[in-house]
Amino acid sequence: MKVVRTIGEMQRLTTRLRQEGSLGFVPTMGALHEGHLELVRAAKRRCDRVVVSVFVNPIQFGPKDDYHAYPRDFKRDRLLLARVATDVVFYPDVREMYPDDYATYVEVEGLTKYLCGRSRPGHFRGVTTVVTKLFNIVKPDVAVFGQKDAQQAFVIKRMVRDLNFPVDIVIVPTVREPDGLAMSSRNVYLTQEERRQATVLYQSLREGEAMIKSGERDARRVKQALRRLIRTAPLAQIDYVEIVDTSRLHPVKTIKGEVLIALAVYFGRARLIDNLIVRG
Ligand code: AMP
């Protein structure tokens, strides 16, 4: 497994790799867990070679976000990536990606108006900008993302379509702990008690799904039920609980067709997100 630290070297290597076969790509911010490794396996199944990037992208964090505290452990990430037969790890410095006079950004409108786009202004602009840069550096045939970040998956797919990137986007289902909690690099922030209570998130999503499956069509009532259940965990601080359509990601009043139930909840300093797609 090769570790590449500069954009120039990555671009030269990728040009060579693409002559030998198809190239898969998995962008990550490191602090890897089984969820990330599933994405690498999915890329491996589809492509001859796989590149994984490990880069904590400063421009997708707001001033009050956890950029500096975000967990970093490249030694461990490197071992895990070697174990799932990653071919290349792209691990650039912040200066390499964003020189002092950096000035160009990519923005997807509409889809970023609600959910995390509303709670974290500028977040998706940071994500779409870094993913654009990474696509230009790695030039993959296939790029793999997780359903755990549902809005991100929609936004990236739209960006790829709108800007005609020659990349196939694959979305992998959310990988969960045995008790249902979605795996996340931020779970390491949780105290034992917060971790115990955080199981309420997936339970509430499943409750919402059950209500919709049994015929409830009033989104307000479903959201109320989710919020009630989440509040049974005294350490939970709700950021949002929302039900949106899966074409525009705008909140719905009446549930018909496919909807996304999405939530963001703080436990201590960990802001956890989770979601389910449900067909009404
Ligand atoms: P991150 O390192 O958190 O930026 O995530 C990198 C990629 O891994 C993104 O496409 C995430 O959606 C995906 N990912 C993170 N957690 C999970 C999970 N529990 N299951 C599936 N994919 C995940």
Coordinates of C-alpha atoms and ligand atoms in Angstrom, one line a residue:
M1 CA 0.0 0.0 0.0
K2 CA 1.4 3.3 -1.1
V3 CA 0.9 6.6 0.9
V4 CA 1.0 9.7 -1.2
R5 CA 1.3 13.2 0.3
T6 CA 1.3 15.6 -2.7
I7 CA -1.2 16.4 -5.4
G8 CA 1.4 16.2 -8.2
E9 CA 2.5 12.6 -7.2
M10 CA -1.2 11.5 -6.8
Q11 CA -2.1 12.8 -10.3
R12 CA 0.9 11.1 -11.9
L13 CA 0.2 7.8 -10.1
T14 CA -3.5 7.9 -10.9
T15 CA -2.8 8.5 -14.6
R16 CA -0.7 5.3 -14.6
L17 CA -3.2 3.3 -12.5
R18 CA -6.1 4.1 -14.9
Q19 CA -4.1 2.6 -17.8
E20 CA -4.0 -0.7 -15.9
G21 CA -7.7 -0.9 -14.9
S22 CA -10.6 0.8 -13.2
L23 CA -10.1 3.0 -10.3
G24 CA -12.3 3.3 -7.2
F25 CA -12.1 6.1 -4.7
V26 CA -13.3 6.5 -1.0
P27 CA -12.9 10.0 0.5
T28 CA -12.7 10.0 4.3
M29 CA -11.6 12.3 7.2
G30 CA -9.8 9.4 8.9
A31 CA -10.4 8.1 12.4
L32 CA -11.6 5.1 10.5
H33 CA -14.2 2.5 11.6
E34 CA -16.0 -0.4 10.2
G35 CA -18.4 1.9 8.2
H36 CA -15.4 3.4 6.3
L37 CA -14.0 -0.1 5.7
E38 CA -17.3 -1.2 4.1
L39 CA -17.0 1.6 1.6
V40 CA -13.5 0.4 0.7
R41 CA -14.8 -3.2 0.3
A42 CA -17.6 -1.9 -1.9
A43 CA -15.0 0.0 -4.1
K44 CA -12.8 -3.1 -4.2
R45 CA -15.6 -5.3 -5.5
R46 CA -16.3 -2.8 -8.3
C47 CA -12.8 -1.7 -9.3
D48 CA -9.3 -3.1 -10.0
R49 CA -7.6 -0.5 -7.8
V50 CA -8.8 1.6 -4.8
V51 CA -7.5 4.9 -3.6
V52 CA -8.7 6.2 -0.1
S53 CA -8.1 9.8 1.0
V54 CA -7.6 10.7 4.6
F55 CA -8.1 14.5 5.0
V56 CA -9.8 16.5 7.7
N57 CA -11.2 19.2 5.5
P58 CA -11.1 22.5 7.4
I59 CA -13.5 24.4 5.1
Q60 CA -16.5 22.1 5.9
F61 CA -16.3 23.0 9.6
G62 CA -17.9 26.1 11.0
P63 CA -16.2 28.4 13.5
K64 CA -18.0 26.6 16.4
D65 CA -17.5 23.1 15.0
D66 CA -14.9 20.5 16.2
Y67 CA -12.2 20.9 13.5
H68 CA -9.4 21.0 16.0
A69 CA -10.8 18.3 18.3
Y70 CA -11.7 16.0 15.4
P71 CA -10.0 12.6 16.1
R72 CA -6.8 12.0 14.1
D73 CA -4.8 8.7 14.2
F74 CA -3.1 8.1 10.8
K75 CA -1.0 5.2 12.1
R76 CA -4.1 3.3 13.0
D77 CA -6.0 4.3 9.8
R78 CA -3.0 3.1 7.7
L79 CA -3.1 -0.3 9.4
L80 CA -6.8 -0.7 8.9
L81 CA -6.6 0.4 5.2
A82 CA -3.8 -2.1 4.5
R83 CA -5.9 -4.9 6.0
V84 CA -8.8 -4.3 3.5
A85 CA -6.2 -4.2 0.7
T86 CA -6.3 -0.5 -0.2
D87 CA -3.9 0.2 -3.0
V88 CA -3.1 3.9 -2.4
V89 CA -3.8 6.3 0.5
F90 CA -3.9 10.0 -0.4
Y91 CA -3.0 11.9 2.8
P92 CA -2.3 15.5 2.0
D93 CA -1.5 18.4 4.2
V94 CA -3.9 21.3 4.6
R95 CA -1.5 23.7 2.9
E96 CA -1.2 21.3 0.0
M97 CA -5.0 21.4 -0.5
Y98 CA -5.5 25.0 0.4
P99 CA -2.6 27.4 -0.3
D100 CA -2.9 30.8 1.4
D101 CA -4.4 32.5 -1.7
Y102 CA -7.0 29.7 -2.3
A103 CA -10.2 31.3 -3.7
T104 CA -12.5 28.8 -5.5
Y105 CA -15.6 27.1 -4.2
V106 CA -18.3 24.8 -5.5
E107 CA -21.9 25.1 -4.3
V108 CA -25.0 23.0 -4.8
E109 CA -28.2 25.0 -4.2
G110 CA -31.7 23.9 -3.0
L111 CA -30.7 20.5 -1.7
T112 CA -28.6 22.2 1.0
K113 CA -31.4 24.5 2.3
Y114 CA -32.6 22.3 5.1
L115 CA -31.3 19.6 7.5
C116 CA -27.6 19.9 8.1
G117 CA -27.4 22.6 5.4
R118 CA -29.5 24.8 7.7
S119 CA -27.8 23.9 11.0
R120 CA -24.3 24.1 9.6
P121 CA -24.1 27.1 7.1
G122 CA -21.3 26.6 4.6
H123 CA -20.8 23.0 5.5
F124 CA -21.8 21.5 2.1
R125 CA -20.0 24.2 0.2
G126 CA -16.9 22.9 2.0
V127 CA -17.8 19.3 1.2
T128 CA -18.6 19.9 -2.5
T129 CA -15.4 21.9 -2.9
V130 CA -13.1 19.3 -1.4
V131 CA -14.8 16.5 -3.3
T132 CA -14.4 18.4 -6.6
K133 CA -10.7 18.9 -5.8
L134 CA -10.3 15.2 -4.9
F135 CA -12.1 14.0 -8.0
N136 CA -9.7 16.2 -10.1
I137 CA -6.7 14.8 -8.2
V138 CA -7.7 11.1 -8.1
K139 CA -9.8 11.0 -11.3
P140 CA -11.7 7.9 -10.2
D141 CA -14.2 5.9 -12.3
V142 CA -16.2 5.1 -9.2
A143 CA -16.5 7.0 -5.9
V144 CA -18.1 5.4 -2.8
F145 CA -20.0 7.3 -0.1
G146 CA -22.1 6.3 2.9
Q147 CA -25.9 6.5 3.4
K148 CA -25.1 7.6 7.0
D149 CA -24.5 11.1 5.6
A150 CA -27.7 11.0 3.5
Q151 CA -27.9 14.7 2.6
Q152 CA -24.2 14.6 1.5
A153 CA -24.9 11.6 -0.7
F154 CA -27.8 13.5 -2.5
V155 CA -25.7 16.7 -2.8
I156 CA -22.7 14.8 -4.3
K157 CA -24.9 12.9 -6.8
R158 CA -26.5 16.2 -7.9
M159 CA -23.1 17.9 -8.2
V160 CA -21.7 15.0 -10.3
R161 CA -24.8 15.2 -12.6
D162 CA -24.9 19.0 -12.9
L163 CA -21.1 19.4 -13.5
N164 CA -20.8 16.3 -15.6
F165 CA -18.1 14.6 -13.6
P166 CA -17.3 11.2 -15.3
V167 CA -17.6 9.4 -12.0
D168 CA -20.2 6.7 -10.9
I169 CA -21.4 7.4 -7.4
V170 CA -22.1 4.4 -5.2
I171 CA -23.9 4.7 -1.9
V172 CA -23.4 2.1 0.8
P173 CA -26.0 1.4 3.6
T174 CA -25.2 2.7 7.1
V175 CA -23.1 0.4 9.2
R176 CA -24.3 0.1 12.7
E177 CA -23.2 -1.1 16.1
P178 CA -25.0 -4.2 17.4
D179 CA -27.4 -2.0 19.3
G180 CA -28.3 0.1 16.2
L181 CA -26.1 3.2 16.8
A182 CA -24.7 4.4 13.5
M183 CA -20.9 4.1 13.5
S184 CA -19.2 7.5 13.4
S185 CA -15.8 8.9 14.1
R186 CA -17.5 11.2 16.5
N187 CA -18.7 8.4 18.7
V188 CA -15.4 8.5 20.5
Y189 CA -16.5 11.8 22.1
L190 CA -19.3 10.0 24.0
T191 CA -19.0 9.2 27.7
Q192 CA -20.2 5.8 28.7
E193 CA -23.6 7.2 29.7
E194 CA -24.0 9.2 26.6
R195 CA -23.1 6.2 24.5
R196 CA -25.8 4.1 26.3
Q197 CA -28.5 6.8 25.8
A198 CA -27.5 7.4 22.1
T199 CA -29.3 4.1 21.1
V200 CA -32.5 6.2 21.3
L201 CA -31.6 7.7 17.9
Y202 CA -32.0 4.6 15.8
Q203 CA -34.9 3.4 18.0
S204 CA -36.8 6.6 17.2
L205 CA -36.1 6.3 13.5
R206 CA -37.5 2.8 13.6
E207 CA -40.5 4.0 15.5
G208 CA -41.1 6.7 12.8
E209 CA -40.7 4.0 10.1
A210 CA -43.3 1.8 11.8
M211 CA -45.8 4.6 12.1
I212 CA -45.5 5.4 8.4
K213 CA -45.7 1.8 7.4
S214 CA -48.8 1.4 9.4
G215 CA -50.5 4.3 7.6
E216 CA -49.6 7.5 9.4
R217 CA -49.4 10.3 6.8
D218 CA -49.1 13.4 9.0
A219 CA -45.4 14.3 9.1
R220 CA -45.9 16.5 12.2
R221 CA -47.3 13.6 14.2
V222 CA -44.4 11.3 13.2
K223 CA -41.8 14.0 14.1
Q224 CA -43.6 14.6 17.4
A225 CA -43.3 10.9 18.2
L226 CA -39.6 10.9 17.4
R227 CA -38.9 13.9 19.5
R228 CA -40.8 12.5 22.5
L229 CA -38.8 9.3 22.3
I230 CA -35.5 11.1 21.9
R231 CA -36.3 13.3 25.0
T232 CA -36.6 10.1 27.1
A233 CA -32.8 10.3 27.0
P234 CA -32.0 13.1 29.4
L235 CA -28.6 13.8 27.8
A236 CA -30.0 14.3 24.3
Q237 CA -30.2 17.9 22.8
I238 CA -32.1 17.8 19.6
D239 CA -30.7 19.9 16.7
Y240 CA -33.4 18.8 14.2
V241 CA -35.8 16.0 13.5
E242 CA -37.1 16.3 9.9
I243 CA -39.0 14.5 7.3
V244 CA -38.2 15.5 3.7
D245 CA -39.0 14.3 0.2
T246 CA -36.2 12.5 -1.6
S247 CA -36.1 14.7 -4.7
R248 CA -35.6 18.2 -3.2
L249 CA -34.9 17.4 0.4
H250 CA -37.6 19.9 1.5
P251 CA -39.8 19.2 4.5
V252 CA -43.1 17.5 3.8
K253 CA -46.5 18.0 5.6
T254 CA -48.1 14.9 4.2
I255 CA -46.1 11.7 3.7
K256 CA -46.5 10.2 0.2
G257 CA -44.1 8.2 -1.7
E258 CA -40.5 8.0 -0.5
V259 CA -39.4 10.2 2.3
L260 CA -36.2 10.7 4.3
I261 CA -36.5 10.8 8.1
A262 CA -33.3 12.6 9.3
L263 CA -32.1 13.8 12.6
A264 CA -29.2 15.5 14.3
V265 CA -28.9 15.3 18.1
Y266 CA -26.2 16.4 20.5
F267 CA -25.0 14.1 23.2
G268 CA -22.5 16.3 25.2
R269 CA -20.1 17.7 22.5
A270 CA -20.9 14.9 20.0
R271 CA -23.3 16.0 17.3
L272 CA -24.7 12.7 15.9
I273 CA -26.7 12.3 12.7
D274 CA -28.7 9.4 11.4
N275 CA -31.5 8.8 8.9
L276 CA -33.8 6.2 7.3
I277 CA -35.4 6.3 3.9
V278 CA -39.0 5.1 4.2
R279 CA -41.6 4.4 1.5
G280 CA -45.1 5.6 2.6
Ligands
AMP1 P1 -16.2 10.8 7.2 O1 -14.8 10.3 7.4 O2 -17.0 10.8 8.5 O3 -16.2 12.1 6.5 O4 -16.9 9.7 6.3 C1 -16.3 9.3 5.1 C2 -17.3 8.5 4.3 O5 -17.7 7.4 5.1 C3 -18.6 9.2 4.0 O6 -19.1 8.9 2.7 C4 -19.6 8.7 5.1 O7 -20.9 8.8 4.7 C5 -19.1 7.3 5.2 N1 -19.6 6.7 6.5 C6 -19.3 7.3 7.8 N2 -19.9 6.5 8.7 C7 -20.5 5.5 8.1 C8 -21.3 4.4 8.5 N3 -21.6 4.2 9.8 N4 -21.8 3.6 7.5 C9 -21.6 3.8 6.2 N5 -20.8 4.8 5.8 C10 -20.3 5.6 6.7

